[in-house]
PDB file of C-alpha atoms and ligand atoms in Angstrom:
ATOM      1  CA  MET A   1      33.950  26.415 -21.485  1.00 96.00           C
ATOM      2  CA  LYS A   2      32.859  22.865 -22.231  1.00 96.00           C
ATOM      3  CA  LYS A   3      29.293  21.740 -22.504  1.00 95.00           C
ATOM      4  CA  PHE A   4      27.755  18.325 -22.271  1.00 92.00           C
ATOM      5  CA  ASP A   5      24.250  16.967 -22.560  1.00 91.00           C
ATOM      6  CA  VAL A   6      22.520  14.672 -20.130  1.00 88.00           C
ATOM      7  CA  ASN A   7      20.098  12.576 -22.125  1.00 88.00           C
ATOM      8  CA  LEU A   8      16.959  10.730 -21.149  1.00 92.00           C
ATOM      9  CA  THR A   9      15.166   8.518 -23.629  1.00 92.00           C
ATOM     10  CA  VAL A  10      11.550   7.845 -22.726  1.00 97.00           C
ATOM     11  CA  GLU A  11       9.644   5.040 -24.430  1.00 98.00           C
ATOM     12  CA  ALA A  12       5.940   5.850 -24.801  1.00 97.00           C
ATOM     13  CA  LEU A  13       4.042   2.575 -24.981  1.00 97.00           C
ATOM     14  CA  GLY A  14       0.511   1.275 -25.216  1.00 96.00           C
ATOM     15  CA  PHE A  15      -0.502  -1.302 -22.608  1.00 95.00           C
ATOM     16  CA  ASP A  16      -0.351  -3.984 -25.297  1.00 96.00           C
ATOM     17  CA  GLU A  17       3.336  -3.229 -25.807  1.00 98.00           C
ATOM     18  CA  LEU A  18       4.246  -4.041 -22.203  1.00 98.00           C
ATOM     19  CA  THR A  19       5.557  -7.424 -21.132  1.00 98.00           C
ATOM     20  CA  ALA A  20       3.229  -9.544 -19.013  1.00 98.00           C
ATOM     21  CA  ALA A  21       5.353  -8.777 -15.937  1.00 98.00           C
ATOM     22  CA  GLU A  22       5.170  -5.043 -16.651  1.00 98.00           C
ATOM     23  CA  ARG A  23       1.382  -5.195 -17.115  1.00 98.00           C
ATOM     24  CA  ARG A  24       1.069  -6.937 -13.774  1.00 98.00           C
ATOM     25  CA  LEU A  25       3.188  -4.242 -12.124  1.00 98.00           C
ATOM     26  CA  VAL A  26       1.140  -1.465 -13.755  1.00 97.00           C
ATOM     27  CA  ASP A  27      -2.107  -3.138 -12.644  1.00 97.00           C
ATOM     28  CA  THR A  28      -0.792  -3.463  -9.088  1.00 98.00           C
ATOM     29  CA  ALA A  29       0.208   0.224  -8.977  1.00 98.00           C
ATOM     30  CA  SER A  30      -3.188   1.242 -10.395  1.00 96.00           C
ATOM     31  CA  ASP A  31      -4.977  -0.919  -7.829  1.00 96.00           C
ATOM     32  CA  ALA A  32      -2.942   0.667  -5.011  1.00 97.00           C
ATOM     33  CA  THR A  33      -4.413   4.096  -5.855  1.00 97.00           C
ATOM     34  CA  TYR A  34      -7.679   2.822  -4.348  1.00 95.00           C
ATOM     35  CA  ARG A  35      -5.931   2.469  -0.973  1.00 97.00           C
ATOM     36  CA  SER A  36      -4.503   5.996  -1.012  1.00 97.00           C
ATOM     37  CA  TYR A  37      -5.298   8.149   2.037  1.00 98.00           C
ATOM     38  CA  CYS A  38      -5.510  11.627   0.538  1.00 97.00           C
ATOM     39  CA  PRO A  39      -8.265  13.678   2.234  1.00 97.00           C
ATOM     40  CA  TYR A  40      -6.280  16.903   1.660  1.00 97.00           C
ATOM     41  CA  SER A  41      -5.065  16.695  -1.936  1.00 96.00           C
ATOM     42  CA  HIS A  42      -7.653  14.213  -3.274  1.00 95.00           C
ATOM     43  CA  PHE A  43      -4.830  12.975  -5.499  1.00 96.00           C
ATOM     44  CA  HIS A  44      -4.651   9.181  -5.381  1.00 97.00           C
ATOM     45  CA  VAL A  45      -1.196   7.769  -6.157  1.00 97.00           C
ATOM     46  CA  GLY A  46      -0.155   4.125  -6.252  1.00 98.00           C
ATOM     47  CA  ALA A  47       3.269   2.561  -6.690  1.00 98.00           C
ATOM     48  CA  ALA A  48       4.340  -1.048  -7.143  1.00 98.00           C
ATOM     49  CA  ILE A  49       7.881  -2.369  -6.926  1.00 99.00           C
ATOM     50  CA  LEU A  50       9.041  -5.637  -8.459  1.00 98.00           C
ATOM     51  CA  LEU A  51      11.807  -7.335  -6.474  1.00 98.00           C
ATOM     52  CA  ASP A  52      14.288  -9.913  -7.695  1.00 98.00           C
ATOM     53  CA  ASN A  53      12.577 -12.513  -5.499  1.00 98.00           C
ATOM     54  CA  ASP A  54       9.512 -11.996  -7.749  1.00 98.00           C
ATOM     55  CA  GLU A  55       7.528 -10.345  -4.970  1.00 98.00           C
ATOM     56  CA  ILE A  56       5.623  -7.150  -5.774  1.00 98.00           C
ATOM     57  CA  ILE A  57       5.265  -4.586  -2.996  1.00 98.00           C
ATOM     58  CA  ALA A  58       2.642  -1.871  -3.438  1.00 98.00           C
ATOM     59  CA  GLY A  59       2.125   1.404  -1.615  1.00 98.00           C
ATOM     60  CA  SER A  60      -0.043   4.507  -1.824  1.00 98.00           C
ATOM     61  CA  ASN A  61       0.298   8.086  -0.672  1.00 98.00           C
ATOM     62  CA  GLN A  62      -0.635   8.601   2.972  1.00 98.00           C
ATOM     63  CA  GLU A  63      -1.428  12.154   4.017  1.00 98.00           C
ATOM     64  CA  ASN A  64      -1.676  13.834   7.400  1.00 98.00           C
ATOM     65  CA  ALA A  65      -3.329  16.932   8.852  1.00 98.00           C
ATOM     66  CA  ALA A  66       0.221  18.175   9.466  1.00 97.00           C
ATOM     67  CA  TYR A  67       0.891  18.183   5.712  1.00 96.00           C
ATOM     68  CA  PRO A  68       4.659  17.547   5.598  1.00 96.00           C
ATOM     69  CA  SER A  69       4.183  14.434   7.715  1.00 97.00           C
ATOM     70  CA  GLY A  70       2.494  12.638   4.844  1.00 98.00           C
ATOM     71  CA  ILE A  71       4.428  10.513   2.390  1.00 98.00           C
ATOM     72  CA  CYS A  72       4.298   9.704  -1.313  1.00 98.00           C
ATOM     73  CA  ALA A  73       3.243   6.355  -2.730  1.00 98.00           C
ATOM     74  CA  GLU A  74       6.736   5.621  -4.066  1.00 98.00           C
ATOM     75  CA  ARG A  75       8.411   5.993  -0.689  1.00 98.00           C
ATOM     76  CA  THR A  76       5.652   4.058   1.082  1.00 98.00           C
ATOM     77  CA  ALA A  77       6.336   1.169  -1.308  1.00 98.00           C
ATOM     78  CA  ALA A  78      10.133   1.504  -1.321  1.00 98.00           C
ATOM     79  CA  PHE A  79      10.553   1.678   2.441  1.00 98.00           C
ATOM     80  CA  TYR A  80       8.183  -1.214   3.015  1.00 98.00           C
ATOM     81  CA  ALA A  81       9.811  -3.307   0.281  1.00 98.00           C
ATOM     82  CA  HIS A  82      13.260  -2.891   1.795  1.00 98.00           C
ATOM     83  CA  SER A  83      11.954  -3.427   5.336  1.00 98.00           C
ATOM     84  CA  ARG A  84      10.130  -6.600   4.347  1.00 98.00           C
ATOM     85  CA  TYR A  85      12.856  -8.050   2.083  1.00 98.00           C
ATOM     86  CA  PRO A  86      16.155  -6.318   2.927  1.00 98.00           C
ATOM     87  CA  GLU A  87      18.117  -8.807   0.802  1.00 98.00           C
ATOM     88  CA  ALA A  88      15.992  -8.404  -2.328  1.00 98.00           C
ATOM     89  CA  ALA A  89      17.035  -6.085  -5.150  1.00 98.00           C
ATOM     90  CA  PHE A  90      14.590  -3.703  -6.797  1.00 98.00           C
ATOM     91  CA  ARG A  91      14.007  -4.515 -10.459  1.00 98.00           C
ATOM     92  CA  ALA A  92      11.226  -2.136 -11.590  1.00 98.00           C
ATOM     93  CA  ILE A  93       8.692   0.345 -10.281  1.00 98.00           C
ATOM     94  CA  ALA A  94       5.326   1.401 -11.700  1.00 98.00           C
ATOM     95  CA  ILE A  95       3.514   4.571 -10.631  1.00 98.00           C
ATOM     96  CA  ALA A  96      -0.123   5.499 -11.356  1.00 97.00           C
ATOM     97  CA  ALA A  97      -2.336   8.369 -10.203  1.00 97.00           C
ATOM     98  CA  ARG A  98      -5.960   9.484 -10.259  1.00 95.00           C
ATOM     99  CA  GLY A  99      -7.332  12.920  -9.493  1.00 89.00           C
ATOM    100  CA  THR A 100     -10.565  13.731  -7.737  1.00 76.00           C
ATOM    101  CA  ASP A 101     -12.512  11.862 -10.385  1.00 70.00           C
ATOM    102  CA  THR A 102     -11.908   8.233 -11.182  1.00 72.00           C
ATOM    103  CA  HIS A 103      -9.868   8.895 -14.326  1.00 80.00           C
ATOM    104  CA  TRP A 104      -6.158   8.238 -14.590  1.00 84.00           C
ATOM    105  CA  THR A 105      -4.129  11.353 -15.124  1.00 86.00           C
ATOM    106  CA  ALA A 106      -3.896  12.067 -18.857  1.00 86.00           C
ATOM    107  CA  ALA A 107      -0.147  12.554 -18.620  1.00 88.00           C
ATOM    108  CA  PRO A 108       1.828   9.973 -16.687  1.00 94.00           C
ATOM    109  CA  VAL A 109       2.793  11.260 -13.229  1.00 92.00           C
ATOM    110  CA  ALA A 110       6.502  11.307 -12.476  1.00 95.00           C
ATOM    111  CA  PRO A 111       7.998  10.844  -9.002  1.00 98.00           C
ATOM    112  CA  CYS A 112       8.889  13.925  -6.982  1.00 98.00           C
ATOM    113  CA  GLY A 113      12.524  14.777  -6.324  1.00 97.00           C
ATOM    114  CA  ALA A 114      12.597  13.251  -2.849  1.00 97.00           C
ATOM    115  CA  CYS A 115      11.228   9.964  -4.179  1.00 98.00           C
ATOM    116  CA  ARG A 116      13.769   9.923  -7.015  1.00 98.00           C
ATOM    117  CA  GLN A 117      16.550  10.335  -4.466  1.00 97.00           C
ATOM    118  CA  VAL A 118      15.197   7.514  -2.300  1.00 98.00           C
ATOM    119  CA  LEU A 119      14.659   5.198  -5.255  1.00 98.00           C
ATOM    120  CA  LEU A 120      18.167   5.925  -6.532  1.00 97.00           C
ATOM    121  CA  GLU A 121      19.633   4.601  -3.302  1.00 97.00           C
ATOM    122  CA  TYR A 122      17.827   1.291  -3.795  1.00 98.00           C
ATOM    123  CA  GLU A 123      18.879   1.203  -7.441  1.00 98.00           C
ATOM    124  CA  ASN A 124      22.485   1.626  -6.327  1.00 96.00           C
ATOM    125  CA  LEU A 125      22.037  -1.186  -3.794  1.00 97.00           C
ATOM    126  CA  ALA A 126      20.599  -3.370  -6.558  1.00 98.00           C
ATOM    127  CA  GLY A 127      23.670  -2.737  -8.704  1.00 97.00           C
ATOM    128  CA  ALA A 128      21.552  -2.738 -11.859  1.00 98.00           C
ATOM    129  CA  PRO A 129      19.075  -0.340 -13.454  1.00 98.00           C
ATOM    130  CA  VAL A 130      15.564  -0.263 -12.007  1.00 98.00           C
ATOM    131  CA  SER A 131      13.147   0.427 -14.841  1.00 98.00           C
ATOM    132  CA  VAL A 132      10.486   3.043 -14.183  1.00 98.00           C
ATOM    133  CA  LEU A 133       6.968   2.770 -15.601  1.00 98.00           C
ATOM    134  CA  LEU A 134       4.846   5.913 -15.436  1.00 98.00           C
ATOM    135  CA  VAL A 135       1.188   5.215 -16.060  1.00 97.00           C
ATOM    136  CA  GLY A 136      -1.123   7.656 -17.822  1.00 94.00           C
ATOM    137  CA  ASP A 137      -4.525   7.311 -19.415  1.00 91.00           C
ATOM    138  CA  GLY A 138      -4.015   4.702 -22.134  1.00 91.00           C
ATOM    139  CA  LYS A 139      -0.231   4.996 -22.180  1.00 94.00           C
ATOM    140  CA  VAL A 140       2.858   4.145 -20.202  1.00 97.00           C
ATOM    141  CA  TYR A 141       6.212   5.903 -20.241  1.00 98.00           C
ATOM    142  CA  ARG A 142       9.114   3.525 -19.706  1.00 98.00           C
ATOM    143  CA  LEU A 143      12.354   5.031 -18.396  1.00 98.00           C
ATOM    144  CA  PRO A 144      15.513   2.941 -18.358  1.00 97.00           C
ATOM    145  CA  SER A 145      16.548   3.638 -14.776  1.00 97.00           C
ATOM    146  CA  VAL A 146      15.976   5.791 -11.715  1.00 97.00           C
ATOM    147  CA  ARG A 147      19.384   7.359 -12.349  1.00 95.00           C
ATOM    148  CA  SER A 148      18.114   8.699 -15.660  1.00 95.00           C
ATOM    149  CA  THR A 149      15.419  10.656 -13.784  1.00 95.00           C
ATOM    150  CA  LEU A 150      17.946  12.407 -11.577  1.00 94.00           C
ATOM    151  CA  PRO A 151      20.797  13.957 -13.544  1.00 91.00           C
ATOM    152  CA  LEU A 152      23.835  14.923 -11.460  1.00 90.00           C
ATOM    153  CA  ALA A 153      22.327  13.144  -8.484  1.00 90.00           C
ATOM    154  CA  PHE A 154      23.824  13.288  -5.042  1.00 89.00           C
ATOM    155  CA  THR A 155      25.174   9.870  -4.182  1.00 79.00           C
ATOM    156  CA  GLU A 156      27.798   8.441  -1.891  1.00 72.00           C
ATOM    157  CA  PHE A 157      28.255   5.370  -4.068  1.00 58.00           C
TER     158      PHE A 157
HETATM  159  N1  THU B 201       2.440  12.236  -4.448  1.00 74.89           N
HETATM  160  C1  THU B 201       2.871  10.957  -4.572  1.00 74.89           C
HETATM  161  O1  THU B 201       2.404  10.056  -3.875  1.00 74.89           O
HETATM  162  N2  THU B 201       3.840  10.692  -5.480  1.00 74.89           N
HETATM  163  C2  THU B 201       4.382  11.612  -6.319  1.00 74.89           C
HETATM  164  O2  THU B 201       5.253  11.278  -7.089  1.00 74.89           O
HETATM  165  C3  THU B 201       3.925  12.995  -6.288  1.00 74.89           C
HETATM  166  C4  THU B 201       2.946  13.337  -5.230  1.00 74.89           C
HETATM  167  C5  THU B 201       1.388  12.527  -3.465  1.00 74.89           C
HETATM  168  C6  THU B 201       1.800  13.368  -2.296  1.00 74.89           C
HETATM  169  C7  THU B 201       0.486  13.955  -1.875  1.00 74.89           C
HETATM  170  O3  THU B 201      -0.190  13.031  -1.040  1.00 74.89           O
HETATM  171  C8  THU B 201      -0.298  14.070  -3.167  1.00 74.89           C
HETATM  172  O4  THU B 201       0.344  13.213  -4.102  1.00 74.89           O
HETATM  173  C9  THU B 201      -0.353  15.470  -3.733  1.00 74.89           C
HETATM  174  O5  THU B 201       0.899  16.017  -3.894  1.00 74.89           O
END
């Protein structure tokens, strides 16, 4: 039997350690949480995607009385970004979340499996790593790519 490791290096940063572009993306994702529609979970999630045309597309989670019909913030943003600018490559995504109170989650919230799969497709289309910024209270986790969040991912590419 052979064994191998799949490694993920996460950088834990203060806001002051982010680049100006990253701070803007984090602020846009945080702002998007205020446009979340989450009457069932009361969990407000925002996502912001930086494209290579320098546009930022934001999205929030949108829930529904028929629960599975709702959608996460990341997919709201990703699907709109690619609908609006089908030629533009994704460069980075920031994700932020608040609970029932107004505080950011203490630990950065990571995308669900379905969102990772969707984001991976756009990373593959981009042909370059899409950096992932996970926002928590007073800290940001920076991951080098979507691929790194989904070991042994299913992909046709
Ligand atoms: N949610 C997101 O928007 N993104 C995630 O990465 C995880 C979960 C949403 C879905 C649902 O509206 C609420 O958070 C609670 O699961």
